[in-house]
Amino acid sequence: MQWETVIGLEVHVQLATRSKIFSGASTAFGAEPNSQACAVDLGLPGVLPVLNEQAVAMAVQFGLGIHADIPEVSVFDRKNYFYPDLPKGYQTSQMYDPIVGPGEVEINLEDGSTRTVRIHHAHLEEDAGKSLHEDFHGMTGIDLNRAGTPLLEIVSEPDMRSAKEAAAYLKAIHSIVTYLGISDGNMAEGSMRCDVNVSVRPKGQEAFGTRAEIKNVNSFRFVERAIEFEVERQVELIEDGGDVVQETRLYDPDADETRSMRTKEEANDYRYFPCPDLLPVVLDQAYVDHLRDNLPELPADKRARFENEFGLSAYDAGVLSASRAMAEYFERVKDVCGDAKQAANWVQGELSGALNREGLAIADSPVSADQLGELIVRVLDGTINGKAAKQVFQALWHGEGGSEGNSADAIIEAKGLKQVTDTGAIEAMIDQVIEESPGQVAQYRDAEPDKRGKMIGYFVGQVMKASRGTANPQQVNTMLKEKLDALC
Amino acid sequence: MHDKTLTELAAGLRAGEFSSRELTQDLLGRIDRLDGRLNSFITVTAEQALAAAERADAARATGEAGPLNGLPLALKDIFCTRGIKTSCGSRMLDNFAAPYDAGVVERLAAAGTVSLGKTNMDEFAMGSSNENSFYGPVKNPWDLDAVPGGSSGGSAAAVAAGLVPAAMGTDTGGSIRQPAAFCGITGLKPTYGRVSRYGMIAYASSLDQAGPLARSAADCAHLLGAVAGHDVRDSTCVARGVPDYTTDLDAPLSGLKIGLPREYFGDGLSPEVESAVREAIKVFETLGATVRDVSLPHTHYAIPAYYVIAPAEASSNLSRYDGVRFGHRCEDPADLIDLYKRSRAEGFGEEVKRRILIGTHTLSEGFFDAYYKKAQQVRRLIRQDFLDAFDEVDVLMGPASPTPAFDLGANKDPVSMYLQDIYTIAVNLAGIPGISVPAGFAGNRPVGLQVLGTHFAEAQLLNVAHQFQQATDWHLRRPAFAEESA
């Protein structure tokens, strides 16, 4: 039987506010345990929550970024359950009236096509603290630094049909929140985590299968692998005559499998009710309009502009607009060198290759956009050839030539990489190579004329070597051909 | 000095008849001698009080004294006080000292008042007799066999017994007004949102409100002026100017339209209380007010609605007492669940557990709509009843409680205890202000007249109450207990 996978994601995005959603404590990552937890975060008696306006603004910006309805009124509810890292015994969240209504997100697939995933809603809530099980023999440590950190939970419709689509969706969300600057999107530090709802159904069937929820998956790769494992598990189970049960599962990246955490029967009754300590959030239209007017250009718009304005392929436009940092880098390179296609090639080729090799983000690139732009200028104006350009790039990467925009020129100068276009100089080198290679010349002469094209490569290589890579390759090629053919 | 009002004591301080230190020392002595029989204080902070009194005297010497400077008072043990035990009447918080002062505490300290200590109360403000305290019941100074009312029973008893001229309490369903009535003093519950709840330990967040208990309406006016006003740390505290509540105290009452809710004079009202209240209303007629009957048709739904909403909020508010970070923790927990179960089972008393269970049940899946949502709808109807009534009359009057103070141990059944609050509870659901003023006696036990106004009509309530106190002397009566050691 042919099976179809149905996937919906709940993505928790940590908002980049300076202080917590209901208290003035700092949200910075990595501080000493419990050094960033004030009386409100500790849930001491008598303290009260005060809503952080910045978190509201960020949630609304996200809503506007996905073309969602922004309801005039949203309400905070309490989700009640006991857990040691949940200080108040409830999490303040939004159950019934979320801050962001239905919207949609465009995702880019590997084949360059795009799809739309509908967003059911997004709501604000506070994060819990962390339970630390290591380092405490037979005990659990509680770190409440994270307690009260603002989260935006983005709930999709079950619109995705493969693990790849789910990963692409997660990347699209990552891209939107980082473009908006409302999250640092740092998945390793938990700034984005997601719960994945997965079910399978026979292809062509309308009704959804029973779903399992995989909790707390925290990387693009794990999302794909968790789904792949889970789909296989569910299909095997059904094909063996079993039934999928509605349950919460955990993905274990080390074992690469999902395991049952609790079934529906064991699920908590969270006893949601409106939080009486917080007033409903009422957004006036002028406030929403102001935020809308100040939104930055978002990935989908940027991608379209890169295609239409710069003539880039859909694939290139997608890659270069995938993150705000990438897009800004690319646009700067393009502005400096004036050639979008060259800029795109260099950013996606040499630069991305080097970044990937060293595991660096584009923001940490040792080669600045200005430096790369100037380097491309020198290729375009014929000062250096492509081979020398790669050498210059490597030198820039290793910090040679200083950090100024004109450092490419300094390297070209210092290494003598300036392209030789002087016909006399090239001719002298050609003559010497021909003189030193009588055997190859004889072979060339004896070859059929249509095979000679291939054989000329040897001579070009020798001449380039003799020039230490600085001779203009086209010129070398043309002149060599003339000289050799004259010998035949 | 112990039977004077705040206003009189302020005049004495101003005139240099005595210092704040002398006054404080005198009252600390009375607490020391008398409170063993009354049990109105959980914690007496003599040392801090004397230091504060000295600061107040020093401020007065340099001419920096405000109107309340140097005046002693007491705080219900529900208000967090920095470095001083804040128990909320519970074993759960017997070991808890807050690292901060409540908004109310800060403002009173800034006004130069001197806190003598923390008063007894029903555990987590749940009760109408002060018999639900981990620290034992409080006795009514008018009759030591009687309860002082609750939950602010310690505050009311301490004021009535002349241990302090005034005290702060909180009122979630009548917890200021009913003990004020039982103890023959004046108690004001302000409009919801008038006074900051920051640092006030929550029972039912949408109903809780702090207010003063004192010997006169004028004293309440001074104290409300000091504690009212916006506090950014409480989102439900209203950003609205605070008038001088003393300005209109002397305004004449001619033309005042008084409404008597029929539902407040029906079955279950003790005849002695009714006759005292009706006599009081005649006094208002002599002052030029007109009286008419009105109806608050949803009154009989108030107690059921309250006992859905308040426990629901309480069940969530009290989840933080889990033995993990502060408060009572059981010995040698076997595991996490054991820690939760035993810490809470040992830390909370019977009534608190009962309300947590009720609240947990009414919020549960399958019951939420039938209970919580329905109760919130009823709450809106009750509020509307009052707003409709205030379209016709200026204030409403009736008894603060259906009976005078009852005997300790007399109300064993929780429901009969809940019915004690029948005239006070709807006021919290509607969020309006109410004041209880002494209006006579049933035998040796005081009777309170309750006056209700529309939202933010505190100045009017205080004016009405003050004019009554200018025409009567019920508020000047003192229990024999207060004179014993004089």
mmCIF file with all atom_site columns, C-alpha atoms in Angstrom, chain B residues 58-231:
data_model
loop_
_atom_site.group_PDB
_atom_site.id
_atom_site.type_symbol
_atom_site.label_atom_id
_atom_site.label_alt_id
_atom_site.label_comp_id
_atom_site.label_asym_id
_atom_site.label_entity_id
_atom_site.label_seq_id
_atom_site.pdbx_PDB_ins_code
_atom_site.Cartn_x
_atom_site.Cartn_y
_atom_site.Cartn_z
_atom_site.occupancy
_atom_site.B_iso_or_equiv
_atom_site.pdbx_formal_charge
_atom_site.auth_seq_id
_atom_site.auth_comp_id
_atom_site.auth_asym_id
_atom_site.auth_atom_id
_atom_site.pdbx_PDB_model_num
ATOM 1   C CA . ALA B 1 58  ? 13.323  62.592 64.086 1.00 0.00 ? 58  ALA B CA 1
ATOM 2   C CA . ALA B 1 59  ? 11.436  63.448 60.897 1.00 0.00 ? 59  ALA B CA 1
ATOM 3   C CA . ARG B 1 60  ? 8.957   65.461 62.903 1.00 0.00 ? 60  ARG B CA 1
ATOM 4   C CA . ALA B 1 61  ? 11.790  67.323 64.605 1.00 0.00 ? 61  ALA B CA 1
ATOM 5   C CA . THR B 1 62  ? 13.113  68.411 61.211 1.00 0.00 ? 62  THR B CA 1
ATOM 6   C CA . GLY B 1 63  ? 9.649   69.392 60.022 1.00 0.00 ? 63  GLY B CA 1
ATOM 7   C CA . GLU B 1 64  ? 9.297   66.578 57.505 1.00 0.00 ? 64  GLU B CA 1
ATOM 8   C CA . ALA B 1 65  ? 6.295   64.892 59.091 1.00 0.00 ? 65  ALA B CA 1
ATOM 9   C CA . GLY B 1 66  ? 3.284   64.031 56.951 1.00 0.00 ? 66  GLY B CA 1
ATOM 10  C CA . PRO B 1 67  ? -0.197  63.655 58.483 1.00 0.00 ? 67  PRO B CA 1
ATOM 11  C CA . LEU B 1 68  ? 0.300   59.962 59.363 1.00 0.00 ? 68  LEU B CA 1
ATOM 12  C CA . ASN B 1 69  ? 3.852   60.332 60.639 1.00 0.00 ? 69  ASN B CA 1
ATOM 13  C CA . GLY B 1 70  ? 4.558   58.351 63.780 1.00 0.00 ? 70  GLY B CA 1
ATOM 14  C CA . LEU B 1 71  ? 1.160   56.653 63.976 1.00 0.00 ? 71  LEU B CA 1
ATOM 15  C CA . PRO B 1 72  ? 1.261   52.991 64.995 1.00 0.00 ? 72  PRO B CA 1
ATOM 16  C CA . LEU B 1 73  ? -0.720  50.333 63.218 1.00 0.00 ? 73  LEU B CA 1
ATOM 17  C CA . ALA B 1 74  ? -0.685  46.625 62.427 1.00 0.00 ? 74  ALA B CA 1
ATOM 18  C CA . LEU B 1 75  ? -0.598  44.628 59.225 1.00 0.00 ? 75  LEU B CA 1
ATOM 19  C CA . LYS B 1 76  ? -2.567  41.501 58.448 1.00 0.00 ? 76  LYS B CA 1
ATOM 20  C CA . ASP B 1 77  ? -0.042  38.696 58.054 1.00 0.00 ? 77  ASP B CA 1
ATOM 21  C CA . ILE B 1 78  ? -0.963  38.441 54.382 1.00 0.00 ? 78  ILE B CA 1
ATOM 22  C CA . PHE B 1 79  ? 1.170   41.484 53.460 1.00 0.00 ? 79  PHE B CA 1
ATOM 23  C CA . CYS B 1 80  ? 4.767   40.612 52.673 1.00 0.00 ? 80  CYS B CA 1
ATOM 24  C CA . THR B 1 81  ? 7.257   42.385 54.927 1.00 0.00 ? 81  THR B CA 1
ATOM 25  C CA . ARG B 1 82  ? 10.934  42.353 54.131 1.00 0.00 ? 82  ARG B CA 1
ATOM 26  C CA . GLY B 1 83  ? 12.869  40.131 56.489 1.00 0.00 ? 83  GLY B CA 1
ATOM 27  C CA . ILE B 1 84  ? 9.886   39.560 58.775 1.00 0.00 ? 84  ILE B CA 1
ATOM 28  C CA . LYS B 1 85  ? 7.866   36.349 58.850 1.00 0.00 ? 85  LYS B CA 1
ATOM 29  C CA . THR B 1 86  ? 4.842   36.493 56.553 1.00 0.00 ? 86  THR B CA 1
ATOM 30  C CA . SER B 1 87  ? 2.842   33.368 57.356 1.00 0.00 ? 87  SER B CA 1
ATOM 31  C CA . CYS B 1 88  ? -0.588  34.064 55.858 1.00 0.00 ? 88  CYS B CA 1
ATOM 32  C CA . GLY B 1 89  ? -1.895  32.179 58.896 1.00 0.00 ? 89  GLY B CA 1
ATOM 33  C CA . SER B 1 90  ? -0.509  28.937 57.503 1.00 0.00 ? 90  SER B CA 1
ATOM 34  C CA . ARG B 1 91  ? 1.929   26.295 58.626 1.00 0.00 ? 91  ARG B CA 1
ATOM 35  C CA . MET B 1 92  ? 2.997   26.301 54.979 1.00 0.00 ? 92  MET B CA 1
ATOM 36  C CA . LEU B 1 93  ? 4.623   29.720 55.410 1.00 0.00 ? 93  LEU B CA 1
ATOM 37  C CA . ASP B 1 94  ? 5.586   29.486 59.075 1.00 0.00 ? 94  ASP B CA 1
ATOM 38  C CA . ASN B 1 95  ? 9.241   29.617 57.977 1.00 0.00 ? 95  ASN B CA 1
ATOM 39  C CA . PHE B 1 96  ? 8.816   32.255 55.276 1.00 0.00 ? 96  PHE B CA 1
ATOM 40  C CA . ALA B 1 97  ? 10.257  35.757 55.481 1.00 0.00 ? 97  ALA B CA 1
ATOM 41  C CA . ALA B 1 98  ? 9.635   37.725 52.306 1.00 0.00 ? 98  ALA B CA 1
ATOM 42  C CA . PRO B 1 99  ? 12.602  39.431 50.638 1.00 0.00 ? 99  PRO B CA 1
ATOM 43  C CA . TYR B 1 100 ? 10.392  42.443 49.806 1.00 0.00 ? 100 TYR B CA 1
ATOM 44  C CA . ASP B 1 101 ? 7.677   44.696 51.180 1.00 0.00 ? 101 ASP B CA 1
ATOM 45  C CA . ALA B 1 102 ? 4.180   44.711 49.724 1.00 0.00 ? 102 ALA B CA 1
ATOM 46  C CA . GLY B 1 103 ? 3.125   47.901 47.911 1.00 0.00 ? 103 GLY B CA 1
ATOM 47  C CA . VAL B 1 104 ? 0.783   48.729 50.795 1.00 0.00 ? 104 VAL B CA 1
ATOM 48  C CA . VAL B 1 105 ? 3.589   48.213 53.328 1.00 0.00 ? 105 VAL B CA 1
ATOM 49  C CA . GLU B 1 106 ? 5.955   50.458 51.365 1.00 0.00 ? 106 GLU B CA 1
ATOM 50  C CA . ARG B 1 107 ? 3.408   53.259 51.172 1.00 0.00 ? 107 ARG B CA 1
ATOM 51  C CA . LEU B 1 108 ? 2.536   53.091 54.833 1.00 0.00 ? 108 LEU B CA 1
ATOM 52  C CA . ALA B 1 109 ? 6.215   53.142 55.756 1.00 0.00 ? 109 ALA B CA 1
ATOM 53  C CA . ALA B 1 110 ? 6.812   56.070 53.397 1.00 0.00 ? 110 ALA B CA 1
ATOM 54  C CA . ALA B 1 111 ? 3.999   57.935 55.174 1.00 0.00 ? 111 ALA B CA 1
ATOM 55  C CA . GLY B 1 112 ? 5.924   57.495 58.426 1.00 0.00 ? 112 GLY B CA 1
ATOM 56  C CA . THR B 1 113 ? 3.580   55.008 60.092 1.00 0.00 ? 113 THR B CA 1
ATOM 57  C CA . VAL B 1 114 ? 4.948   52.494 62.568 1.00 0.00 ? 114 VAL B CA 1
ATOM 58  C CA . SER B 1 115 ? 3.999   48.837 62.196 1.00 0.00 ? 115 SER B CA 1
ATOM 59  C CA . LEU B 1 116 ? 3.761   47.007 65.503 1.00 0.00 ? 116 LEU B CA 1
ATOM 60  C CA . GLY B 1 117 ? 3.466   43.603 63.903 1.00 0.00 ? 117 GLY B CA 1
ATOM 61  C CA . LYS B 1 118 ? 1.568   41.091 61.831 1.00 0.00 ? 118 LYS B CA 1
ATOM 62  C CA . THR B 1 119 ? -1.964  40.138 62.767 1.00 0.00 ? 119 THR B CA 1
ATOM 63  C CA . ASN B 1 120 ? -3.646  36.781 62.901 1.00 0.00 ? 120 ASN B CA 1
ATOM 64  C CA . MET B 1 121 ? -5.972  35.653 60.139 1.00 0.00 ? 121 MET B CA 1
ATOM 65  C CA . ASP B 1 122 ? -7.761  32.685 58.654 1.00 0.00 ? 122 ASP B CA 1
ATOM 66  C CA . GLU B 1 123 ? -5.256  30.595 56.725 1.00 0.00 ? 123 GLU B CA 1
ATOM 67  C CA . PHE B 1 124 ? -4.713  32.164 53.279 1.00 0.00 ? 124 PHE B CA 1
ATOM 68  C CA . ALA B 1 125 ? -7.698  34.432 54.068 1.00 0.00 ? 125 ALA B CA 1
ATOM 69  C CA . MET B 1 126 ? -10.100 31.528 53.788 1.00 0.00 ? 126 MET B CA 1
ATOM 70  C CA . GLY B 1 127 ? -12.642 31.801 56.555 1.00 0.00 ? 127 GLY B CA 1
ATOM 71  C CA . SER B 1 128 ? -15.200 33.994 58.294 1.00 0.00 ? 128 SER B CA 1
ATOM 72  C CA . SER B 1 129 ? -14.300 33.432 61.939 1.00 0.00 ? 129 SER B CA 1
ATOM 73  C CA . ASN B 1 130 ? -10.493 33.382 62.207 1.00 0.00 ? 130 ASN B CA 1
ATOM 74  C CA . GLU B 1 131 ? -10.790 29.816 63.464 1.00 0.00 ? 131 GLU B CA 1
ATOM 75  C CA . ASN B 1 132 ? -8.850  28.515 60.427 1.00 0.00 ? 132 ASN B CA 1
ATOM 76  C CA . SER B 1 133 ? -5.501  29.920 61.534 1.00 0.00 ? 133 SER B CA 1
ATOM 77  C CA . PHE B 1 134 ? -2.482  27.678 62.093 1.00 0.00 ? 134 PHE B CA 1
ATOM 78  C CA . TYR B 1 135 ? -1.741  30.031 64.983 1.00 0.00 ? 135 TYR B CA 1
ATOM 79  C CA . GLY B 1 136 ? -5.034  29.366 66.729 1.00 0.00 ? 136 GLY B CA 1
ATOM 80  C CA . PRO B 1 137 ? -8.292  31.313 66.851 1.00 0.00 ? 137 PRO B CA 1
ATOM 81  C CA . VAL B 1 138 ? -8.553  34.987 67.789 1.00 0.00 ? 138 VAL B CA 1
ATOM 82  C CA . LYS B 1 139 ? -11.021 36.017 70.531 1.00 0.00 ? 139 LYS B CA 1
ATOM 83  C CA . ASN B 1 140 ? -13.494 38.842 70.145 1.00 0.00 ? 140 ASN B CA 1
ATOM 84  C CA . PRO B 1 141 ? -12.605 41.590 72.675 1.00 0.00 ? 141 PRO B CA 1
ATOM 85  C CA . TRP B 1 142 ? -16.315 42.257 73.260 1.00 0.00 ? 142 TRP B CA 1
ATOM 86  C CA . ASP B 1 143 ? -16.859 38.667 74.382 1.00 0.00 ? 143 ASP B CA 1
ATOM 87  C CA . LEU B 1 144 ? -14.003 36.225 74.613 1.00 0.00 ? 144 LEU B CA 1
ATOM 88  C CA . ASP B 1 145 ? -16.372 33.348 73.833 1.00 0.00 ? 145 ASP B CA 1
ATOM 89  C CA . ALA B 1 146 ? -17.140 34.894 70.457 1.00 0.00 ? 146 ALA B CA 1
ATOM 90  C CA . VAL B 1 147 ? -15.195 34.889 67.212 1.00 0.00 ? 147 VAL B CA 1
ATOM 91  C CA . PRO B 1 148 ? -13.856 38.213 65.868 1.00 0.00 ? 148 PRO B CA 1
ATOM 92  C CA . GLY B 1 149 ? -14.977 37.344 62.321 1.00 0.00 ? 149 GLY B CA 1
ATOM 93  C CA . GLY B 1 150 ? -12.615 36.665 59.487 1.00 0.00 ? 150 GLY B CA 1
ATOM 94  C CA . SER B 1 151 ? -10.503 36.457 57.676 1.00 0.00 ? 151 SER B CA 1
ATOM 95  C CA . SER B 1 152 ? -8.982  39.753 58.966 1.00 0.00 ? 152 SER B CA 1
ATOM 96  C CA . GLY B 1 153 ? -9.954  38.754 62.523 1.00 0.00 ? 153 GLY B CA 1
ATOM 97  C CA . GLY B 1 154 ? -6.639  39.614 64.139 1.00 0.00 ? 154 GLY B CA 1
ATOM 98  C CA . SER B 1 155 ? -6.632  43.111 62.625 1.00 0.00 ? 155 SER B CA 1
ATOM 99  C CA . ALA B 1 156 ? -10.212 43.780 63.782 1.00 0.00 ? 156 ALA B CA 1
ATOM 100 C CA . ALA B 1 157 ? -9.696  42.395 67.285 1.00 0.00 ? 157 ALA B CA 1
ATOM 101 C CA . ALA B 1 158 ? -6.436  44.314 67.783 1.00 0.00 ? 158 ALA B CA 1
ATOM 102 C CA . VAL B 1 159 ? -8.110  47.618 66.858 1.00 0.00 ? 159 VAL B CA 1
ATOM 103 C CA . ALA B 1 160 ? -11.198 46.904 68.996 1.00 0.00 ? 160 ALA B CA 1
ATOM 104 C CA . ALA B 1 161 ? -9.043  45.940 71.986 1.00 0.00 ? 161 ALA B CA 1
ATOM 105 C CA . GLY B 1 162 ? -7.005  49.125 71.791 1.00 0.00 ? 162 GLY B CA 1
ATOM 106 C CA . LEU B 1 163 ? -3.760  47.377 70.886 1.00 0.00 ? 163 LEU B CA 1
ATOM 107 C CA . VAL B 1 164 ? -3.421  49.522 67.755 1.00 0.00 ? 164 VAL B CA 1
ATOM 108 C CA . PRO B 1 165 ? -5.511  52.448 66.528 1.00 0.00 ? 165 PRO B CA 1
ATOM 109 C CA . ALA B 1 166 ? -5.791  50.950 63.033 1.00 0.00 ? 166 ALA B CA 1
ATOM 110 C CA . ALA B 1 167 ? -4.774  47.948 60.991 1.00 0.00 ? 167 ALA B CA 1
ATOM 111 C CA . MET B 1 168 ? -4.679  46.868 57.387 1.00 0.00 ? 168 MET B CA 1
ATOM 112 C CA . GLY B 1 169 ? -6.741  43.919 56.241 1.00 0.00 ? 169 GLY B CA 1
ATOM 113 C CA . THR B 1 170 ? -7.835  42.308 53.021 1.00 0.00 ? 170 THR B CA 1
ATOM 114 C CA . ASP B 1 171 ? -11.316 41.524 51.764 1.00 0.00 ? 171 ASP B CA 1
ATOM 115 C CA . THR B 1 172 ? -12.063 38.798 49.219 1.00 0.00 ? 172 THR B CA 1
ATOM 116 C CA . GLY B 1 173 ? -15.665 38.051 50.215 1.00 0.00 ? 173 GLY B CA 1
ATOM 117 C CA . GLY B 1 174 ? -16.189 40.213 53.281 1.00 0.00 ? 174 GLY B CA 1
ATOM 118 C CA . SER B 1 175 ? -12.946 39.699 55.188 1.00 0.00 ? 175 SER B CA 1
ATOM 119 C CA . ILE B 1 176 ? -12.633 43.360 56.233 1.00 0.00 ? 176 ILE B CA 1
ATOM 120 C CA . ARG B 1 177 ? -16.294 44.310 56.619 1.00 0.00 ? 177 ARG B CA 1
ATOM 121 C CA . GLN B 1 178 ? -17.558 41.297 58.568 1.00 0.00 ? 178 GLN B CA 1
ATOM 122 C CA . PRO B 1 179 ? -14.794 41.314 61.237 1.00 0.00 ? 179 PRO B CA 1
ATOM 123 C CA . ALA B 1 180 ? -15.171 45.105 61.498 1.00 0.00 ? 180 ALA B CA 1
ATOM 124 C CA . ALA B 1 181 ? -18.876 44.557 62.170 1.00 0.00 ? 181 ALA B CA 1
ATOM 125 C CA . PHE B 1 182 ? -18.210 41.757 64.690 1.00 0.00 ? 182 PHE B CA 1
ATOM 126 C CA . CYS B 1 183 ? -15.667 43.859 66.562 1.00 0.00 ? 183 CYS B CA 1
ATOM 127 C CA . GLY B 1 184 ? -17.527 47.180 66.521 1.00 0.00 ? 184 GLY B CA 1
ATOM 128 C CA . ILE B 1 185 ? -15.063 49.116 64.354 1.00 0.00 ? 185 ILE B CA 1
ATOM 129 C CA . THR B 1 186 ? -15.055 50.698 60.897 1.00 0.00 ? 186 THR B CA 1
ATOM 130 C CA . GLY B 1 187 ? -13.723 48.703 57.945 1.00 0.00 ? 187 GLY B CA 1
ATOM 131 C CA . LEU B 1 188 ? -13.485 49.730 54.300 1.00 0.00 ? 188 LEU B CA 1
ATOM 132 C CA . LYS B 1 189 ? -13.127 47.467 51.287 1.00 0.00 ? 189 LYS B CA 1
ATOM 133 C CA . PRO B 1 190 ? -12.071 49.711 48.380 1.00 0.00 ? 190 PRO B CA 1
ATOM 134 C CA . THR B 1 191 ? -12.987 49.254 44.716 1.00 0.00 ? 191 THR B CA 1
ATOM 135 C CA . TYR B 1 192 ? -11.099 46.379 43.067 1.00 0.00 ? 192 TYR B CA 1
ATOM 136 C CA . GLY B 1 193 ? -7.989  47.968 41.531 1.00 0.00 ? 193 GLY B CA 1
ATOM 137 C CA . ARG B 1 194 ? -7.885  50.937 43.915 1.00 0.00 ? 194 ARG B CA 1
ATOM 138 C CA . VAL B 1 195 ? -5.069  49.532 46.075 1.00 0.00 ? 195 VAL B CA 1
ATOM 139 C CA . SER B 1 196 ? -2.044  47.598 44.831 1.00 0.00 ? 196 SER B CA 1
ATOM 140 C CA . ARG B 1 197 ? -2.082  43.843 45.372 1.00 0.00 ? 197 ARG B CA 1
ATOM 141 C CA . TYR B 1 198 ? 1.700   43.660 44.902 1.00 0.00 ? 198 TYR B CA 1
ATOM 142 C CA . GLY B 1 199 ? 3.174   41.697 47.781 1.00 0.00 ? 199 GLY B CA 1
ATOM 143 C CA . MET B 1 200 ? -0.226  40.747 49.143 1.00 0.00 ? 200 MET B CA 1
ATOM 144 C CA . ILE B 1 201 ? -0.400  36.955 49.194 1.00 0.00 ? 201 ILE B CA 1
ATOM 145 C CA . ALA B 1 202 ? -3.086  35.927 46.732 1.00 0.00 ? 202 ALA B CA 1
ATOM 146 C CA . TYR B 1 203 ? -6.184  33.980 47.668 1.00 0.00 ? 203 TYR B CA 1
ATOM 147 C CA . ALA B 1 204 ? -8.538  34.817 44.790 1.00 0.00 ? 204 ALA B CA 1
ATOM 148 C CA . SER B 1 205 ? -6.780  37.346 42.575 1.00 0.00 ? 205 SER B CA 1
ATOM 149 C CA . SER B 1 206 ? -9.850  38.808 40.878 1.00 0.00 ? 206 SER B CA 1
ATOM 150 C CA . LEU B 1 207 ? -11.553 39.469 44.229 1.00 0.00 ? 207 LEU B CA 1
ATOM 151 C CA . ASP B 1 208 ? -8.781  40.307 46.733 1.00 0.00 ? 208 ASP B CA 1
ATOM 152 C CA . GLN B 1 209 ? -8.506  43.917 47.809 1.00 0.00 ? 209 GLN B CA 1
ATOM 153 C CA . ALA B 1 210 ? -6.650  45.552 50.710 1.00 0.00 ? 210 ALA B CA 1
ATOM 154 C CA . GLY B 1 211 ? -8.267  48.131 52.960 1.00 0.00 ? 211 GLY B CA 1
ATOM 155 C CA . PRO B 1 212 ? -8.148  49.744 56.410 1.00 0.00 ? 212 PRO B CA 1
ATOM 156 C CA . LEU B 1 213 ? -9.824  48.778 59.691 1.00 0.00 ? 213 LEU B CA 1
ATOM 157 C CA . ALA B 1 214 ? -9.975  51.640 62.182 1.00 0.00 ? 214 ALA B CA 1
ATOM 158 C CA . ARG B 1 215 ? -12.021 53.375 64.860 1.00 0.00 ? 215 ARG B CA 1
ATOM 159 C CA . SER B 1 216 ? -13.716 55.869 62.573 1.00 0.00 ? 216 SER B CA 1
ATOM 160 C CA . ALA B 1 217 ? -14.535 56.590 58.966 1.00 0.00 ? 217 ALA B CA 1
ATOM 161 C CA . ALA B 1 218 ? -12.233 59.613 59.103 1.00 0.00 ? 218 ALA B CA 1
ATOM 162 C CA . ASP B 1 219 ? -9.332  57.355 60.088 1.00 0.00 ? 219 ASP B CA 1
ATOM 163 C CA . CYS B 1 220 ? -10.161 55.033 57.186 1.00 0.00 ? 220 CYS B CA 1
ATOM 164 C CA . ALA B 1 221 ? -10.122 58.055 54.869 1.00 0.00 ? 221 ALA B CA 1
ATOM 165 C CA . HIS B 1 222 ? -6.591  58.965 55.976 1.00 0.00 ? 222 HIS B CA 1
ATOM 166 C CA . LEU B 1 223 ? -5.315  55.421 55.551 1.00 0.00 ? 223 LEU B CA 1
ATOM 167 C CA . LEU B 1 224 ? -6.965  54.854 52.187 1.00 0.00 ? 224 LEU B CA 1
ATOM 168 C CA . GLY B 1 225 ? -5.397  58.059 50.926 1.00 0.00 ? 225 GLY B CA 1
ATOM 169 C CA . ALA B 1 226 ? -2.002  56.729 51.947 1.00 0.00 ? 226 ALA B CA 1
ATOM 170 C CA . VAL B 1 227 ? -2.274  53.277 50.347 1.00 0.00 ? 227 VAL B CA 1
ATOM 171 C CA . ALA B 1 228 ? -4.425  53.894 47.241 1.00 0.00 ? 228 ALA B CA 1
ATOM 172 C CA . GLY B 1 229 ? -3.054  54.582 43.781 1.00 0.00 ? 229 GLY B CA 1
ATOM 173 C CA . HIS B 1 230 ? -1.344  53.099 40.779 1.00 0.00 ? 230 HIS B CA 1
ATOM 174 C CA . ASP B 1 231 ? 1.431   50.547 41.144 1.00 0.00 ? 231 ASP B CA 1
#
